[in-house]
mmCIF file of C-alpha atoms in Angstrom:
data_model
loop_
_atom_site.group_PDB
_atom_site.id
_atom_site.type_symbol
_atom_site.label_atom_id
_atom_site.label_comp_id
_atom_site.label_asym_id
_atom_site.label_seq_id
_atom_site.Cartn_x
_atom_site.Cartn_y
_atom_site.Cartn_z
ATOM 1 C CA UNK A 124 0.000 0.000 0.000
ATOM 2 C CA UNK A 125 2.772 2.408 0.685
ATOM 3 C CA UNK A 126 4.198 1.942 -2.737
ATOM 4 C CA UNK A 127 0.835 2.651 -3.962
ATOM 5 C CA UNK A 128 0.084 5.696 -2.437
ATOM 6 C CA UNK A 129 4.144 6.639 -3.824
ATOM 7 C CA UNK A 130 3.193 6.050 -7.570
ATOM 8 C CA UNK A 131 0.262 7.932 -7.006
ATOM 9 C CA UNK A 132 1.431 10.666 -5.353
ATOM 10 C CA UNK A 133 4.309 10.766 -7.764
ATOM 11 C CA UNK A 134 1.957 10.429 -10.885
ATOM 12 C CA UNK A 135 -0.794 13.076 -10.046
ATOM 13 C CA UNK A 136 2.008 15.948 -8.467
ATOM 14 C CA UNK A 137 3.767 15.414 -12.029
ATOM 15 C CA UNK A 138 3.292 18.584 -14.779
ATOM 16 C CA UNK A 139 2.320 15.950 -17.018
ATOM 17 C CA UNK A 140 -0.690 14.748 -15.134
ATOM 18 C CA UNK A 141 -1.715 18.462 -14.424
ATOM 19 C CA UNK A 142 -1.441 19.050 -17.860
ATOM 20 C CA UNK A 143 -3.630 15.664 -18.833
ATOM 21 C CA UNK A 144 -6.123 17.023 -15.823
ATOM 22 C CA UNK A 145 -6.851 20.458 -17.730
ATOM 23 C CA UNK A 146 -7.283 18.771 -21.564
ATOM 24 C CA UNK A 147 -9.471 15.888 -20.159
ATOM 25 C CA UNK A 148 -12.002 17.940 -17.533
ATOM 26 C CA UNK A 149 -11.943 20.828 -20.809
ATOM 27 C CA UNK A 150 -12.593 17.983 -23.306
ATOM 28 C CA UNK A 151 -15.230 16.569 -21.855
ATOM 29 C CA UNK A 152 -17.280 19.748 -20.572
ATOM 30 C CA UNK A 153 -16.807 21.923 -23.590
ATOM 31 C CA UNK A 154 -18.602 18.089 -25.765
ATOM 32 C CA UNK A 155 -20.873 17.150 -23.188
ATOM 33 C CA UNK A 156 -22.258 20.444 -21.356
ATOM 34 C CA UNK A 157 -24.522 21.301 -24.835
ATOM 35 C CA UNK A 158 -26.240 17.838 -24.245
ATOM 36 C CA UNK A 159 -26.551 18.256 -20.432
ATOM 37 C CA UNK A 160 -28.488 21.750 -21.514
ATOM 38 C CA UNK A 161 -31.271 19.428 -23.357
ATOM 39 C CA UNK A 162 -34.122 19.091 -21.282
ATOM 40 C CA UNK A 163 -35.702 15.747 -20.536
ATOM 41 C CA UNK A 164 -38.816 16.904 -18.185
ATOM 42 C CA UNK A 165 -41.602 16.742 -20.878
ATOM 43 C CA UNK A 166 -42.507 14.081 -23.430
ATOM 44 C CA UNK A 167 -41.252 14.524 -27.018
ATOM 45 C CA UNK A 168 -42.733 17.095 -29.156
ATOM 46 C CA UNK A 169 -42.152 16.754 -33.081
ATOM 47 C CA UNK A 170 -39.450 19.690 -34.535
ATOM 48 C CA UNK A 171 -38.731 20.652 -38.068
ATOM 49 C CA UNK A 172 -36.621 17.474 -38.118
ATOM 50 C CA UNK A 173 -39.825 14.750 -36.599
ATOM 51 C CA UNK A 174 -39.115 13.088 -33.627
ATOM 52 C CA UNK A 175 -35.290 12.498 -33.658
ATOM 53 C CA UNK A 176 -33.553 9.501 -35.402
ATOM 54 C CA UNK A 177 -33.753 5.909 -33.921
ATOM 55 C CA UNK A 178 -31.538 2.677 -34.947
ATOM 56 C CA UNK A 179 -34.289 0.362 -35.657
ATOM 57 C CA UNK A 180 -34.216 -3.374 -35.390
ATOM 58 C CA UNK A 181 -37.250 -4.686 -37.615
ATOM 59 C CA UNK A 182 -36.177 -6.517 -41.039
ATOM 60 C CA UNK A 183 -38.278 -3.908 -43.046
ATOM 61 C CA UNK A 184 -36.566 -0.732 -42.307
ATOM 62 C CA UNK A 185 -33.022 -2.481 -42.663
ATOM 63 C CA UNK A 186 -34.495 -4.313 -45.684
ATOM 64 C CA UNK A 187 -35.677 -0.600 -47.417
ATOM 65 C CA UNK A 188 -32.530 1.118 -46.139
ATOM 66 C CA UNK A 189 -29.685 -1.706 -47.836
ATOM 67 C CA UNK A 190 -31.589 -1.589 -51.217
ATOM 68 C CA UNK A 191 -31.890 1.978 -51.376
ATOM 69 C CA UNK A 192 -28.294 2.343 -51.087
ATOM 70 C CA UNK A 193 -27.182 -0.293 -53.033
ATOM 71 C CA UNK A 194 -29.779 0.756 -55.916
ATOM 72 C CA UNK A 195 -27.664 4.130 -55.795
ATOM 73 C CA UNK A 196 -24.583 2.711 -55.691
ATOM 74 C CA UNK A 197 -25.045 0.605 -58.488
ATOM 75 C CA UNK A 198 -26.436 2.774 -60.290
ATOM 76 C CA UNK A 199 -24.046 5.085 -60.012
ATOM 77 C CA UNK A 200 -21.066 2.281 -60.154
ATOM 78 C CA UNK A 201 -19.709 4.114 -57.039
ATOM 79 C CA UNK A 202 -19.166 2.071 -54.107
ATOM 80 C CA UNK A 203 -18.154 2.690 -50.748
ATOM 81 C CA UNK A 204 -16.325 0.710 -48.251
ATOM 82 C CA UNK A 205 -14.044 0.735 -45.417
ATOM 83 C CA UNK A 206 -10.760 -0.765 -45.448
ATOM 84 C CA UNK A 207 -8.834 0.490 -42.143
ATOM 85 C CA UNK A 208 -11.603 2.466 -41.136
ATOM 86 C CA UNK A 209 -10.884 5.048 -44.110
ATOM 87 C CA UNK A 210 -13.629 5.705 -46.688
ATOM 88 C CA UNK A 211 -12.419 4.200 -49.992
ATOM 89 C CA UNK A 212 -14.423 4.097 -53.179
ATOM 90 C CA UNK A 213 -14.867 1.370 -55.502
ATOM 91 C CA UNK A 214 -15.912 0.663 -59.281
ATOM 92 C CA UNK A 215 -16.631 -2.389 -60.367
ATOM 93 C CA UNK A 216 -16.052 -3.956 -63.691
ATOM 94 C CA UNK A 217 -19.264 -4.289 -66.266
ATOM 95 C CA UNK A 218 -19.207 -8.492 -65.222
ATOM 96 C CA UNK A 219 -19.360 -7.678 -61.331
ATOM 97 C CA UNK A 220 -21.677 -4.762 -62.362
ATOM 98 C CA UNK A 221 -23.923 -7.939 -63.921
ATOM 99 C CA UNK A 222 -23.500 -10.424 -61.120
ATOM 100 C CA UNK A 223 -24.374 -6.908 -58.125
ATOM 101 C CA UNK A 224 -27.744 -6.622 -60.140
ATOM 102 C CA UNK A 225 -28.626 -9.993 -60.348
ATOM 103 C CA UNK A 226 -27.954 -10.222 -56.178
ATOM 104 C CA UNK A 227 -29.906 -6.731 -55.964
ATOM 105 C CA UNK A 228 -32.626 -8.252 -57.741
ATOM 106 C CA UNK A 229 -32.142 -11.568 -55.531
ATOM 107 C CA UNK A 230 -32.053 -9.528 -52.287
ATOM 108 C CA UNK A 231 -35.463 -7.838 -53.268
ATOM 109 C CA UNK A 232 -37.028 -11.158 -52.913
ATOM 110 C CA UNK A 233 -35.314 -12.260 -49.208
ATOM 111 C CA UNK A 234 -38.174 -12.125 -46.998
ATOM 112 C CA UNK A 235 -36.110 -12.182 -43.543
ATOM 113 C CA UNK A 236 -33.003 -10.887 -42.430
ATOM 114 C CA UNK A 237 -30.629 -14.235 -42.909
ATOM 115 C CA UNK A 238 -31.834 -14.390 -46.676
ATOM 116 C CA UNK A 239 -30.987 -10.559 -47.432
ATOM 117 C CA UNK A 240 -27.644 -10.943 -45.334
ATOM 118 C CA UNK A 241 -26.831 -13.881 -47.581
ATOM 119 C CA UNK A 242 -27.050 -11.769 -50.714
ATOM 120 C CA UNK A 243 -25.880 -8.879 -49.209
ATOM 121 C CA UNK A 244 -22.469 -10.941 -48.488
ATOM 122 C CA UNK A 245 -21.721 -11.617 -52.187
ATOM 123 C CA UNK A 246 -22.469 -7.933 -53.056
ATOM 124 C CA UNK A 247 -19.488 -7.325 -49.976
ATOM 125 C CA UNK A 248 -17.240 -9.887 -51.663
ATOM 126 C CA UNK A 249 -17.113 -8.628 -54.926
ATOM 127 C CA UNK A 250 -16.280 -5.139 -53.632
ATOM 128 C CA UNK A 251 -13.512 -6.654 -51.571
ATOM 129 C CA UNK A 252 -14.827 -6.576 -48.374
ATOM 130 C CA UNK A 253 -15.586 -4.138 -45.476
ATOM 131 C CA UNK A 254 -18.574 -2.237 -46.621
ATOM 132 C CA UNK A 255 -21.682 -1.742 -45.179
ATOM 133 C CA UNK A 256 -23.229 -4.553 -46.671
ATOM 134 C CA UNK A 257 -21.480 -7.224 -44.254
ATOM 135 C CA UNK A 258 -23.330 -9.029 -42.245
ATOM 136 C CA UNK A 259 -21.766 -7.304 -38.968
ATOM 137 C CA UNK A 260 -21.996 -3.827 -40.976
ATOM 138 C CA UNK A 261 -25.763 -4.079 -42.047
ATOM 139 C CA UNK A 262 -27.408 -2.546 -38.669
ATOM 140 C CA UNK A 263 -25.971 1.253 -40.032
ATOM 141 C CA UNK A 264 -29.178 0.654 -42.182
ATOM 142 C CA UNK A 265 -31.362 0.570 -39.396
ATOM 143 C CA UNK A 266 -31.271 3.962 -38.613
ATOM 144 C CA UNK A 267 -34.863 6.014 -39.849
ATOM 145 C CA UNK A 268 -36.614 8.672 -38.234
ATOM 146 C CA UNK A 269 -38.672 8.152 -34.474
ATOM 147 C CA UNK A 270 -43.013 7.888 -35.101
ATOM 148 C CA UNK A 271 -44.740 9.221 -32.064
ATOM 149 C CA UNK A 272 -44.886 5.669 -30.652
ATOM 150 C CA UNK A 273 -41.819 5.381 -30.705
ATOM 151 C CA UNK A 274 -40.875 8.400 -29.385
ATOM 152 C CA UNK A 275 -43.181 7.845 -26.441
ATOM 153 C CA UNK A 276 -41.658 4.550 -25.527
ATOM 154 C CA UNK A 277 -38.105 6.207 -25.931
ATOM 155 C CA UNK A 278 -39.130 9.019 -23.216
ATOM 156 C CA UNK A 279 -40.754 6.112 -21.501
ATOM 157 C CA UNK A 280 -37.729 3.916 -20.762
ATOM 158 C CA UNK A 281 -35.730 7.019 -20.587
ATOM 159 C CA UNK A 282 -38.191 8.068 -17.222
ATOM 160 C CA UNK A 283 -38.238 4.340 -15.539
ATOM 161 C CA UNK A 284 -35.030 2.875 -16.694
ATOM 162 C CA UNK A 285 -32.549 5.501 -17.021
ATOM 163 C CA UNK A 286 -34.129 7.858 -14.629
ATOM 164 C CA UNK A 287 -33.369 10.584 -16.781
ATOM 165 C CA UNK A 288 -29.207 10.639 -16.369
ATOM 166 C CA UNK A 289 -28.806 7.670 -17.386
ATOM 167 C CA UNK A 290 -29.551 9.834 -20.699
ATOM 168 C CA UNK A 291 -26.855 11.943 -19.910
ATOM 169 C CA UNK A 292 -24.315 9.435 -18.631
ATOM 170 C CA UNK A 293 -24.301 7.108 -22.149
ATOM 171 C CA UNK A 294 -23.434 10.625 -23.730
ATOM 172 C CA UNK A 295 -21.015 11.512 -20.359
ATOM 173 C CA UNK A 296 -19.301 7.810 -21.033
ATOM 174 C CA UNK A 297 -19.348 8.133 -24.989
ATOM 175 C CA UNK A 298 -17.033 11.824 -25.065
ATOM 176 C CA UNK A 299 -15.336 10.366 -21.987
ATOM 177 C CA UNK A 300 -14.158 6.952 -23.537
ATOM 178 C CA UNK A 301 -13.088 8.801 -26.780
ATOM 179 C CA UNK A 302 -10.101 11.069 -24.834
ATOM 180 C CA UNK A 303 -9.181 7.820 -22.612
ATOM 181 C CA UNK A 304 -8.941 6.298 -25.758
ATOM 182 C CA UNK A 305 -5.531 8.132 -26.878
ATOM 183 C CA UNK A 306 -4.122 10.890 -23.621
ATOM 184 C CA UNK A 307 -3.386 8.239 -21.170
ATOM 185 C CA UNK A 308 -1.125 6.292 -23.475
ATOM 186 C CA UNK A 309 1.092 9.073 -23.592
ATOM 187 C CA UNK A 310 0.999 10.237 -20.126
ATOM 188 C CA UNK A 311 2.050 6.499 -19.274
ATOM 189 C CA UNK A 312 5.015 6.871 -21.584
ATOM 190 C CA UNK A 313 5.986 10.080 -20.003
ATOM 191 C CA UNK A 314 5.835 8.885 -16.589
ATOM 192 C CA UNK A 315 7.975 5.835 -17.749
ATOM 193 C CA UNK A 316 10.138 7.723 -19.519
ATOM 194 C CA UNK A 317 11.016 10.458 -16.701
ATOM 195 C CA UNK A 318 12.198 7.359 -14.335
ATOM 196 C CA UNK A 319 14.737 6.396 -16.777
ATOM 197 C CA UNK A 320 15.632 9.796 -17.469
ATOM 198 C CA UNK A 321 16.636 9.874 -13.770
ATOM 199 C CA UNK A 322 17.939 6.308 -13.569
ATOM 200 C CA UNK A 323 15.939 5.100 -11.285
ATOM 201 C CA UNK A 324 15.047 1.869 -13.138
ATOM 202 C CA UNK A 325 18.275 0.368 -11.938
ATOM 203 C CA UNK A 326 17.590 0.986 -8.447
ATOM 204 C CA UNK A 327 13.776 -0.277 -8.271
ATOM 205 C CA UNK A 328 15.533 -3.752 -10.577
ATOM 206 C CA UNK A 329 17.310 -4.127 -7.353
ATOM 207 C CA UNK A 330 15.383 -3.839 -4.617
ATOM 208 C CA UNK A 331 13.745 -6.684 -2.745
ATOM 209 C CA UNK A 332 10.010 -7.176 -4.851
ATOM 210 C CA UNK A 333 8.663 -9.255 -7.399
ATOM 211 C CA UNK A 334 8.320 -7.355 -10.752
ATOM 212 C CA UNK A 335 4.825 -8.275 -10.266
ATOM 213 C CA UNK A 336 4.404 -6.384 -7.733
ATOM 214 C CA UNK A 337 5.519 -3.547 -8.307
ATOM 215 C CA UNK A 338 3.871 -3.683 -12.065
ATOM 216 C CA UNK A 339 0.477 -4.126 -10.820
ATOM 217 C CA UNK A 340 1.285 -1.674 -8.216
ATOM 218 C CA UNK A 341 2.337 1.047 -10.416
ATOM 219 C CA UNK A 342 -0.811 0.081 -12.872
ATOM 220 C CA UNK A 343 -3.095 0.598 -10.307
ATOM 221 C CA UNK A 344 -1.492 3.676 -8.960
ATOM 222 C CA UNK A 345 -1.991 5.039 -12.672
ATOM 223 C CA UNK A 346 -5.485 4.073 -13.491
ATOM 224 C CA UNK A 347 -6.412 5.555 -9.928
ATOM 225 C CA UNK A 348 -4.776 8.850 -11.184
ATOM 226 C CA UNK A 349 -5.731 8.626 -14.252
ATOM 227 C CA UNK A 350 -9.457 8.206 -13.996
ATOM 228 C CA UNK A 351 -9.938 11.367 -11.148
ATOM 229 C CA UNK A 352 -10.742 14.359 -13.561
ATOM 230 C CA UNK A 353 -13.146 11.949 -15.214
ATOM 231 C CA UNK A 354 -14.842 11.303 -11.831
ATOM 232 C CA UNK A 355 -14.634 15.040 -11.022
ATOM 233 C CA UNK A 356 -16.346 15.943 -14.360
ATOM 234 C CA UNK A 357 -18.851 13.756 -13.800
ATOM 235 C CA UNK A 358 -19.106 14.770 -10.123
ATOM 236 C CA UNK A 359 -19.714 18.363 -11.270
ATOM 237 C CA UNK A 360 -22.462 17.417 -14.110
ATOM 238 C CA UNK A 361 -24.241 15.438 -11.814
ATOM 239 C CA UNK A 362 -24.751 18.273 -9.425
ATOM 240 C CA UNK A 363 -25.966 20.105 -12.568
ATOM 241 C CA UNK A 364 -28.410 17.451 -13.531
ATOM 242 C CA UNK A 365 -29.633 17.123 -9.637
ATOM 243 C CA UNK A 366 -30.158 20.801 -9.767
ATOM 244 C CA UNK A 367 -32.496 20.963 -12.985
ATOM 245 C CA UNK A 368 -34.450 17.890 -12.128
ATOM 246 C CA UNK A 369 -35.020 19.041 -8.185
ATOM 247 C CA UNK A 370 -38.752 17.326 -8.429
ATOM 248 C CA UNK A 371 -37.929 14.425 -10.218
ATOM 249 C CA UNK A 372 -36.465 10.883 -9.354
ATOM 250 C CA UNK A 373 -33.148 10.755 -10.987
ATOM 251 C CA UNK A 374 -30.412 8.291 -10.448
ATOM 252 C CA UNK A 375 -27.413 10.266 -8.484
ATOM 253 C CA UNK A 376 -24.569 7.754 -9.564
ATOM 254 C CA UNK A 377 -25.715 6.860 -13.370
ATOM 255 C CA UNK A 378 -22.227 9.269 -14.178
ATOM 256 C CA UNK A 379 -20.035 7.453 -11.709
ATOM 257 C CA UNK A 380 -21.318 3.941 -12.823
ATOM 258 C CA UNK A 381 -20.858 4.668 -16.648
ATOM 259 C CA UNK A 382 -17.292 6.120 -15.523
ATOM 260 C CA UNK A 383 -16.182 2.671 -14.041
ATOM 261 C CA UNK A 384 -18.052 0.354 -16.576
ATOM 262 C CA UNK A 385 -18.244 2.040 -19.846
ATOM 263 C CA UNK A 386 -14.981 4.295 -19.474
ATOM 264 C CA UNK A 387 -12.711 2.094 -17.345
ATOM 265 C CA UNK A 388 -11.947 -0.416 -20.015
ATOM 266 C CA UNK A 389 -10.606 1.988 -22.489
ATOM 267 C CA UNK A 390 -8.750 3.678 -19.344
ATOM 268 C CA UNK A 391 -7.106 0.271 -18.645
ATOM 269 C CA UNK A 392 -6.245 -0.308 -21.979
ATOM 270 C CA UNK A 393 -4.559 2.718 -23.110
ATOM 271 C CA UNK A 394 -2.740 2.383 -19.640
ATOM 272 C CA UNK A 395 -1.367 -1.018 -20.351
ATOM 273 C CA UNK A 396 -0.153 0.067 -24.037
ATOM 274 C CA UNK A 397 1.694 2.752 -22.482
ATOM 275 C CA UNK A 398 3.402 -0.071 -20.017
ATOM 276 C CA UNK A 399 4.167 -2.644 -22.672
ATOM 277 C CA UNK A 400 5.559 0.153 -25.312
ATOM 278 C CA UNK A 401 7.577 1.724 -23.033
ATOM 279 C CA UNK A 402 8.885 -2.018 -21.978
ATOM 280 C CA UNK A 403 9.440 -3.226 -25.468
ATOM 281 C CA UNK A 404 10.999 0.488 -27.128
ATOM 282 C CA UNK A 405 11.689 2.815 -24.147
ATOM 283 C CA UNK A 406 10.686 5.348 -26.581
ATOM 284 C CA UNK A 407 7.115 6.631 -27.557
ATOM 285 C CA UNK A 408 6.414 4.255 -30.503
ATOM 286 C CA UNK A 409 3.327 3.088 -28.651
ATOM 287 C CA UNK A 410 2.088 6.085 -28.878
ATOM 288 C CA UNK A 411 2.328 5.846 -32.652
ATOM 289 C CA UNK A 412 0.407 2.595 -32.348
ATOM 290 C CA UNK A 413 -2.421 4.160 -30.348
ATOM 291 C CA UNK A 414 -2.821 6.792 -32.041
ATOM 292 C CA UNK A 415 -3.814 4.283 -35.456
ATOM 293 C CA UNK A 416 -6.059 2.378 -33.573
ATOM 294 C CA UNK A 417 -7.864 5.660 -32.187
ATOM 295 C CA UNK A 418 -8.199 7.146 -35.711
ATOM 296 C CA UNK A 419 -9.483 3.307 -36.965
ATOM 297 C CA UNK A 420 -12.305 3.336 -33.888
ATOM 298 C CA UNK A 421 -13.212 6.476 -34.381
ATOM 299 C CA UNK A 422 -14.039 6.650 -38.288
ATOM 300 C CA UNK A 423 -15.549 3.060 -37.611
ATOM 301 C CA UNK A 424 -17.677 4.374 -34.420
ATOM 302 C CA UNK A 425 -18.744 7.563 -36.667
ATOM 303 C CA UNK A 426 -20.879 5.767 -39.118
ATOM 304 C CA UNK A 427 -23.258 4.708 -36.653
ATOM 305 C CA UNK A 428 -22.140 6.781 -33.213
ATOM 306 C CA UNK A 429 -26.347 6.515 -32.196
ATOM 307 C CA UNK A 430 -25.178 3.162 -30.644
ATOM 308 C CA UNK A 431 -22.586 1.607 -32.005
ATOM 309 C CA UNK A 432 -20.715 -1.664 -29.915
ATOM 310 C CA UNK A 433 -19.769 -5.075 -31.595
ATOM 311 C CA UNK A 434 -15.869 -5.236 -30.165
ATOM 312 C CA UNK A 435 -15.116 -1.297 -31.337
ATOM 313 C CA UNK A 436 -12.068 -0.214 -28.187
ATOM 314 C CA UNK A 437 -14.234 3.194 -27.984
ATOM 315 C CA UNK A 438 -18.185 1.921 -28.149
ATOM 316 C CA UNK A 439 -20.158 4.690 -29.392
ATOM 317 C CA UNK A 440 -23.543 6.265 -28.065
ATOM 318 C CA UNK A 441 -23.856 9.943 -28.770
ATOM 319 C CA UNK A 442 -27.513 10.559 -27.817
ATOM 320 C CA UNK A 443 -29.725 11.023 -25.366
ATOM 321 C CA UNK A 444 -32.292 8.829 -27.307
ATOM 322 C CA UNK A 445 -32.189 5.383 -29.064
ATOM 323 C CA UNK A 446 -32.461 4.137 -25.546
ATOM 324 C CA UNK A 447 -34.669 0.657 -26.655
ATOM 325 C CA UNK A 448 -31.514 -0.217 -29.134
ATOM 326 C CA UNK A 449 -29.028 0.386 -25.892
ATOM 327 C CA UNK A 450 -31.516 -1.872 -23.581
ATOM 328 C CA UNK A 451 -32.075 -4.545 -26.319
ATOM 329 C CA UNK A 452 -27.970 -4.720 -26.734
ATOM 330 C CA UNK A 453 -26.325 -3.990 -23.618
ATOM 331 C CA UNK A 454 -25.482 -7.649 -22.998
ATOM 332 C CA UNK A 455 -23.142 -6.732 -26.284
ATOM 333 C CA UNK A 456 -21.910 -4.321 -24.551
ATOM 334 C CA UNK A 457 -21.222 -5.560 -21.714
ATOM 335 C CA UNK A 458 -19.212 -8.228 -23.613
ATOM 336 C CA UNK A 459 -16.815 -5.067 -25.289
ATOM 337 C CA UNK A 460 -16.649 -3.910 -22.279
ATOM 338 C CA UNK A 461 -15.078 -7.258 -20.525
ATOM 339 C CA UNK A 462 -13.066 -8.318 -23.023
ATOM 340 C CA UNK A 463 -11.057 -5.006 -23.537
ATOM 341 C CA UNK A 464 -10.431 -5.255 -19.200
ATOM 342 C CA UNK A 465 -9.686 -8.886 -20.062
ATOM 343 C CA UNK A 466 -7.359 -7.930 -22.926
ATOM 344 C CA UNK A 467 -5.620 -4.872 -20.783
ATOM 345 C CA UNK A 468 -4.573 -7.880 -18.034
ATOM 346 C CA UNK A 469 -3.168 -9.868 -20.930
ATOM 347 C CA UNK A 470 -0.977 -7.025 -22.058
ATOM 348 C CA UNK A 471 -0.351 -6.277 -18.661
ATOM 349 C CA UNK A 472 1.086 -9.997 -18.415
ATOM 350 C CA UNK A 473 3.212 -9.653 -21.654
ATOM 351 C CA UNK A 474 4.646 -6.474 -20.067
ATOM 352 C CA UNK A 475 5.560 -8.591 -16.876
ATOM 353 C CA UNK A 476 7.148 -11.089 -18.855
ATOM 354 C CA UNK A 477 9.530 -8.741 -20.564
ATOM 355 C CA UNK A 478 10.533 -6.455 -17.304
ATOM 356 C CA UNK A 479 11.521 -10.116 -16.167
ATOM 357 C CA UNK A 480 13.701 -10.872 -18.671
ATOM 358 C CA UNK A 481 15.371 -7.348 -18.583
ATOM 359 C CA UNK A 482 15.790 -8.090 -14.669
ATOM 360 C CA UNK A 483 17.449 -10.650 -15.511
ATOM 361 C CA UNK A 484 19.855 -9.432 -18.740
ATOM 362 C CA UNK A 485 18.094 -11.361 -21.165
ATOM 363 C CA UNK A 486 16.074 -8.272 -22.838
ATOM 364 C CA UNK A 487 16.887 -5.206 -24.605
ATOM 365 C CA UNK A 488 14.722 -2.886 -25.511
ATOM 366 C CA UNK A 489 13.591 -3.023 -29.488
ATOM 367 C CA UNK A 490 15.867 -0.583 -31.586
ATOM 368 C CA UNK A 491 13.473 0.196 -34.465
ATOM 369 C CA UNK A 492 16.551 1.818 -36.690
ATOM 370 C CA UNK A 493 17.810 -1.406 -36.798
ATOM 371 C CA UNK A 494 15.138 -3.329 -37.715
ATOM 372 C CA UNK A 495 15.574 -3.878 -41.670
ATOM 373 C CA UNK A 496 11.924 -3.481 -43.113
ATOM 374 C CA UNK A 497 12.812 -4.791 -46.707
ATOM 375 C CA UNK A 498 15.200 -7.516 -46.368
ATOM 376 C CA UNK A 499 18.350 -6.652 -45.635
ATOM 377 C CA UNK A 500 20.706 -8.624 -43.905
ATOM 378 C CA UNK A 501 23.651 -7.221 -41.656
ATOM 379 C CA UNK A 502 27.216 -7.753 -43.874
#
């Protein structure tokens, strides 16, 4: 406990983490504050726009959605997918033109979702993969506009279920998740880096404790750190939220609980990257690393950010409403959610591993200069 309470201390009196403090409370009030300004005390009223937009589960809508676009698309020979998360457009030959019009014409007849997800596939093949007619891409054409039913149910579950922040705390969790995603990586790094620079690594290799230890320790110490201007933030909003909902039930610790089990994952994640990079480079590549697979997320997570799960590292629920789709998958997301803490303890292992072998003399760190990307061979 007293080395805990020494990483801490060391971590959160560091410029860096007063630094990370500012960016991450700023972040996540200047995205979420507009939202928190939304009231949720009256049942919907239809705007210029309906009732607001709602990812839809029933066959017809995704059925009328996937046809629409891929009647454009062919039409147009102009076809979209998604290869790395980046937009990419492709053109198919006048044969695969053929063979996407006979499937279209196929798909028209499907009369449930396995039968239009089966023609759907061979329209994905042919364009090489990773567009939105995959079988794990074709909810994005779920989303239509709210009817007043609908809408009514929606402020209905988001009374009794959510008790109103719960509204607030998917969009609190969603801005949250998408700066843990990518800052702590580098303030890991940094903290890393700054006991080398003052060579203390060779003095905490000799003393008296398992690497273990003091790994899990120090990991701990971080996330603890690490998470605090996220539980301020949401400390502050819910005091907001209390105060404009004074005669209404709302739940007081929706924030905090979306903190620890929507937020917490990425948290220990981006944590652990920062432990194994700075284990297997003692440099910032990681950061490089991270960086990719926050741009990937977060051009995957924008096509469909009114609820978006499946195993995406940042899950994706920008709204207040939607709230059936988040009830009738949150077992989904629950499942992201474990894995990626599951995943940050295996990477946490593999960082163990290697600060054992360096303990002992059997590891250097990676020099990437040296590494010879197209073949060459040392003379």
């Amino acid at each position: 406990m007293k080395l805990f309470w020494l990483e801490f201390k060391r971590l959160t009196m560091s410029l860096t983490f007063i630094i990370y403090t500012i960016i991450v409370v700023g972040f996540i009030m200047v995205n979420v504050s507009p939202t928190i300004n939304n009231s949720l005390l009256k049942s919907p009223q239809p705007n210029s726009a309906g009732y607001g937009d709602i990812t839809s589960t029933d066959y017809r809508t995704l059925k009328t959605n996937a046809l629409d676009e891929l009647s454009y698309e062919h039409r147009t020979n102009s076809y979209v997918t998604y290869p790395l998360g980046f937009a990419k457009t492709v053109t198919l030959t006048n044969k695969n033109q053929h063979r996407v019009d006979i499937l279209f014409q196929k798909a028209k007849l499907a009369n449930n979702r396995t039968a239009l997800a089966k023609e759907l596939q061979q329209v994905d093949n042919l364009l090489g993969g990773q567009s939105s007619y995959s079988p794990k891409n074709m909810q994005s054409f779920g989303l239509r506009e709210m009817t007043k039913k609908e809408a009514l149910h929606d402020y209905h579950l988001i009374v009794t279920k959510d008790k109103r922040s719960g509204s607030f705390a998917r969009v609190f969790a969603d801005i949250a998740g998408v700066i843990m995603g990518i800052l702590p990586t580098i303030v890991v790094i940094a903290y890393c880096y700054s006991d080398r620079r003052s060579k203390a690594i060779p003095v905490i290799h000799a003393k008296a404790m398992s690497t273990f230890r003091w790994l899990v320790t120090r990991y701990l110490a971080t996330l603890a750190a690490l998470v605090l201007p996220v539980i301020l933030v949401g400390g502050l909003f819910t005091i907001r939220i209390a105060l404009l909902y004074q005669h209404v039930q709302i739940n007081n610790f929706a924030l905090f609980q979306a903190t620890f089990f929507w937020v917490l994952p990425t948290l220990m994640i981006s944590c652990a990257i920062g432990f194994l990079s700075d284990a297997l480079f003692e440099n910032f590549f990681g950061f490089v690393f991270q960086t990719g697979w926050w741009l990937i997320t977060m051009i995957i997570g924008a096509r469909q950010v009114q609820g978006n799960y499946g195993w995406l590292f940042i899950p994706r629920y920008n709204s207040l409403h939607n709230v059936a789709y988040y009830y009738d998958h949150l077992d989904q997301l629950i499942l992201n959610r474990a894995g990626y803490a599951l995943l940050a303890l295996v990477l946490l292992g593999i960082t163990n591993a290697i600060l054992n072998l360096k303990r002992g003399g059997k590891w250097h760190a990676l020099n990437l200069q040296r590494i010879h990307l197209f073949g060459n061979s040392h003379k």
